[in-house]
Each structure stands twice: as C-alpha cells, then as structure tokens.
Amino acid sequence: MHTLTVVPSLDDHAQVNANARSIMFDYAPATPLPALTGMMTMAKPSISIVSPKPGVTVSGNFTVHVRVKDYHLSCALFGKPNLHGWGHWHLNLDTATGGMMGMGGMMGMSCTDVIHVSTAGLKPGSTHTLIALLVDNEHVPLMPLVASRVTVRIGKSKMGM
C-alpha cells in the first residue's frame, strides 16, 4: 500500500499543510522495472552551465543548458528514497542557500541537460546569477555543494512573449 499526499504551496514554496489531501492505493505493476542500484564512481559528480555564456543578455523565455558528469539524472526518482549517484538539478536565481535550501529562488528543476525558464518579473537592465546545482531525489543539494554559476543581464522582453 502507498499513500499519495498532495500539499499545495505558495509561490515561495511555503507549504499549506492545512489544505493537504491524501489517498491510499495499492500498486502492483504487471511488469515491474528492475530495482536500481547505486552508482559506484571514481570521480566526484559535477555540473557546468554550457549556455547562456557569462555576461550575455537574456530576455523572455530562454534555455539553460548544462553538462553533468558522474551523476545519473532521473525524473522517475523525484521524492523517492535517495539512491547514491542519482537525482536531478535545480536552477536557482541569485542564491542556493537559506530557507527551504534556497528553493525560494528556484526557477525550476530538470532531469535532462536543459531547462526552459523565463525572465518574467525581472527588471530589464538588472544582472542576476543563474545557479545550477545537483540535488538528490528528495531535492536536497549534494554536500559539499555541487554547483555552477553564470551571471547574465536581463533584456527587454518582446511584446507577446
């Protein structure tokens, strides 16, 4: 038996526990997937922002592309028990620390080498630091922090975007 709980959250990821709802279900797949095992690595995991390049101007919707080494990215493991060498990455704006492990500044998360984000709400002409960080299945950053940073300028968005 499993319990699925949905907890609504505010824009800053603060949970509204009073409005949480749960359902119980029994899941028995017709053809179960093989169990994943941890990855034995000789090297430390790393993440590097490939684009955008430092100092460029971004506007509207844009794509951040990363290179991940010695770490397996998987959306199928979100919220499941940690498995060494497996997880995903978060893209944060300006900070990767503080309450909720920096999730208040999170622009999104990905389990591939790209993420699509928006400059909506950011002042044209301002500069911001994009921070890509590796996290485990429970959204906790790897420690010591495994991250890459790039500073970009925010341009004017075109009408209709």
CSV table of C-alpha atoms in Angstrom, one decimal:
chain,number,residue,atom,x,y,z
A,1,MET,CA,0.0,0.0,0.0
A,2,HIS,CA,1.1,3.5,-0.8
A,3,THR,CA,-0.1,6.9,0.3
A,4,LEU,CA,-0.1,9.8,-2.1
A,5,THR,CA,-0.3,13.2,-0.4
A,6,VAL,CA,-0.8,16.5,-2.3
A,7,VAL,CA,0.3,19.6,-0.4
A,8,PRO,CA,-0.4,23.0,-2.0
A,9,SER,CA,2.4,25.5,-1.8
A,10,LEU,CA,2.7,29.3,-2.1
A,11,ASP,CA,5.0,30.9,-4.7
A,12,ASP,CA,7.9,30.8,-2.3
A,13,HIS,CA,7.4,27.0,-1.8
A,14,ALA,CA,5.9,27.5,1.7
A,15,GLN,CA,3.6,24.5,2.3
A,16,VAL,CA,-0.1,25.0,3.1
A,17,ASN,CA,-0.4,21.8,5.2
A,18,ALA,CA,-4.0,22.5,6.3
A,19,ASN,CA,-5.1,22.0,2.7
A,20,ALA,CA,-3.2,18.8,2.2
A,21,ARG,CA,-5.1,15.8,0.9
A,22,SER,CA,-4.1,12.1,0.8
A,23,ILE,CA,-5.3,9.0,-0.9
A,24,MET,CA,-4.2,5.4,-0.4
A,25,PHE,CA,-3.7,2.9,-3.2
A,26,ASP,CA,-2.2,-0.5,-3.9
A,27,TYR,CA,0.2,-0.5,-6.8
A,28,ALA,CA,1.3,-3.8,-8.4
A,29,PRO,CA,2.7,-3.3,-11.9
A,30,ALA,CA,2.1,-6.1,-14.5
A,31,THR,CA,5.8,-5.9,-15.4
A,32,PRO,CA,7.9,-4.3,-12.7
A,33,LEU,CA,11.0,-2.5,-13.6
A,34,PRO,CA,14.3,-3.9,-12.2
A,35,ALA,CA,15.5,-2.3,-9.0
A,36,LEU,CA,18.1,0.5,-9.5
A,37,THR,CA,21.3,0.2,-7.6
A,38,GLY,CA,23.7,2.9,-6.6
A,39,MET,CA,26.4,4.1,-8.9
A,40,MET,CA,30.0,3.4,-7.9
A,41,THR,CA,32.0,6.3,-9.2
A,42,MET,CA,35.7,7.1,-9.0
A,43,ALA,CA,35.1,10.7,-9.8
A,44,LYS,CA,33.1,13.3,-8.0
A,45,PRO,CA,29.8,14.5,-9.7
A,46,SER,CA,29.9,17.8,-11.4
A,47,ILE,CA,27.6,20.2,-13.2
A,48,SER,CA,28.6,23.0,-15.6
A,49,ILE,CA,26.4,25.7,-17.3
A,50,VAL,CA,27.2,25.5,-21.0
A,51,SER,CA,24.8,28.2,-22.0
A,52,PRO,CA,24.0,31.0,-21.6
A,53,LYS,CA,27.5,32.3,-21.5
A,54,PRO,CA,28.7,34.7,-18.8
A,55,GLY,CA,27.6,38.3,-19.4
A,56,VAL,CA,25.1,37.7,-22.2
A,57,THR,CA,21.7,39.3,-22.2
A,58,VAL,CA,18.7,37.1,-21.9
A,59,SER,CA,15.0,38.1,-22.3
A,60,GLY,CA,11.6,36.5,-22.3
A,61,ASN,CA,11.8,32.7,-22.4
A,62,PHE,CA,15.3,31.2,-22.7
A,63,THR,CA,17.0,27.8,-22.3
A,64,VAL,CA,19.8,26.9,-19.8
A,65,HIS,CA,21.9,24.0,-21.0
A,66,VAL,CA,24.2,22.1,-18.6
A,67,ARG,CA,26.8,19.3,-18.7
A,68,VAL,CA,26.5,16.8,-15.9
A,69,LYS,CA,29.3,14.3,-15.2
A,70,ASP,CA,29.4,11.2,-12.9
A,71,TYR,CA,25.8,11.6,-11.8
A,72,HIS,CA,22.6,10.0,-13.2
A,73,LEU,CA,19.6,12.3,-13.9
A,74,SER,CA,16.2,10.8,-13.4
A,75,CYS,CA,12.7,12.3,-13.2
A,76,ALA,CA,11.3,8.9,-12.2
A,77,LEU,CA,13.0,9.1,-8.8
A,78,PHE,CA,11.6,12.5,-7.6
A,79,GLY,CA,10.5,12.2,-4.0
A,80,LYS,CA,11.7,8.5,-3.7
A,81,PRO,CA,14.4,7.3,-1.3
A,82,ASN,CA,17.8,8.6,-2.1
A,83,LEU,CA,20.0,6.4,-4.3
A,84,HIS,CA,23.7,7.3,-4.4
A,85,GLY,CA,24.7,8.8,-7.7
A,86,TRP,CA,21.1,9.5,-8.8
A,87,GLY,CA,19.0,12.7,-8.7
A,88,HIS,CA,18.3,15.8,-10.7
A,89,TRP,CA,19.3,19.5,-10.8
A,90,HIS,CA,17.7,22.8,-9.8
A,91,LEU,CA,18.2,26.2,-11.4
A,92,ASN,CA,18.2,28.9,-8.8
A,93,LEU,CA,18.3,32.7,-9.2
A,94,ASP,CA,20.9,34.5,-7.2
A,95,THR,CA,21.0,32.1,-4.2
A,96,ALA,CA,21.3,28.5,-3.4
A,97,THR,CA,21.1,28.8,0.4
A,98,GLY,CA,18.6,29.9,3.0
A,99,GLY,CA,15.2,28.6,3.9
A,100,MET,CA,14.0,25.5,2.0
A,101,MET,CA,17.6,25.0,0.8
A,102,GLY,CA,17.3,28.0,-1.5
A,103,MET,CA,14.1,26.8,-3.1
A,104,GLY,CA,12.6,30.3,-2.7
A,105,GLY,CA,14.9,31.4,-5.5
A,106,MET,CA,14.4,28.3,-7.6
A,107,MET,CA,13.4,28.9,-11.2
A,108,GLY,CA,12.8,25.2,-12.0
A,109,MET,CA,14.2,21.7,-11.9
A,110,SER,CA,15.2,19.3,-14.6
A,111,CYS,CA,16.3,15.7,-15.1
A,112,THR,CA,17.8,16.3,-18.6
A,113,ASP,CA,20.6,18.7,-19.7
A,114,VAL,CA,18.2,21.6,-20.4
A,115,ILE,CA,15.6,23.7,-18.6
A,116,HIS,CA,13.4,26.4,-20.1
A,117,VAL,CA,12.9,29.4,-17.9
A,118,SER,CA,11.5,33.0,-18.1
A,119,THR,CA,12.7,36.5,-17.2
A,120,ALA,CA,9.1,37.5,-16.3
A,121,GLY,CA,9.2,39.7,-13.2
A,122,LEU,CA,12.9,40.6,-13.5
A,123,LYS,CA,13.8,44.2,-14.2
A,124,PRO,CA,15.4,44.9,-17.6
A,125,GLY,CA,19.0,46.0,-17.3
A,126,SER,CA,19.5,44.2,-14.0
A,127,THR,CA,22.1,41.4,-13.6
A,128,HIS,CA,21.4,38.1,-11.9
A,129,THR,CA,23.4,34.9,-11.2
A,130,LEU,CA,22.0,31.6,-12.5
A,131,ILE,CA,23.0,28.7,-10.3
A,132,ALA,CA,22.7,25.1,-11.4
A,133,LEU,CA,23.0,22.7,-8.6
A,134,LEU,CA,22.9,18.9,-8.3
A,135,VAL,CA,20.3,17.6,-5.8
A,136,ASP,CA,19.2,14.2,-4.6
A,137,ASN,CA,15.8,12.6,-5.0
A,138,GLU,CA,14.4,14.5,-2.1
A,139,HIS,CA,15.5,17.9,-3.6
A,140,VAL,CA,18.4,18.3,-1.1
A,141,PRO,CA,21.6,19.8,-2.6
A,142,LEU,CA,24.6,17.4,-2.6
A,143,MET,CA,27.0,18.3,0.1
A,144,PRO,CA,29.5,19.8,-0.3
A,145,LEU,CA,27.5,21.8,-2.8
A,146,VAL,CA,28.0,20.8,-6.5
A,147,ALA,CA,27.0,23.8,-8.5
A,148,SER,CA,27.9,26.1,-11.4
A,149,ARG,CA,27.2,29.8,-11.7
A,150,VAL,CA,26.9,32.3,-14.5
A,151,THR,CA,25.9,36.0,-14.4
A,152,VAL,CA,23.6,37.3,-17.1
A,153,ARG,CA,21.9,40.6,-17.9
A,154,ILE,CA,18.2,40.9,-18.2
A,155,GLY,CA,17.0,42.4,-21.5
A,156,LYS,CA,13.6,43.8,-22.5
A,157,SER,CA,11.1,41.2,-23.4
A,158,LYS,CA,9.4,41.4,-26.8
A,159,MET,CA,5.7,42.1,-26.8
A,160,GLY,CA,3.5,38.9,-26.8
A,161,MET,CA,6.2,36.7,-25.1
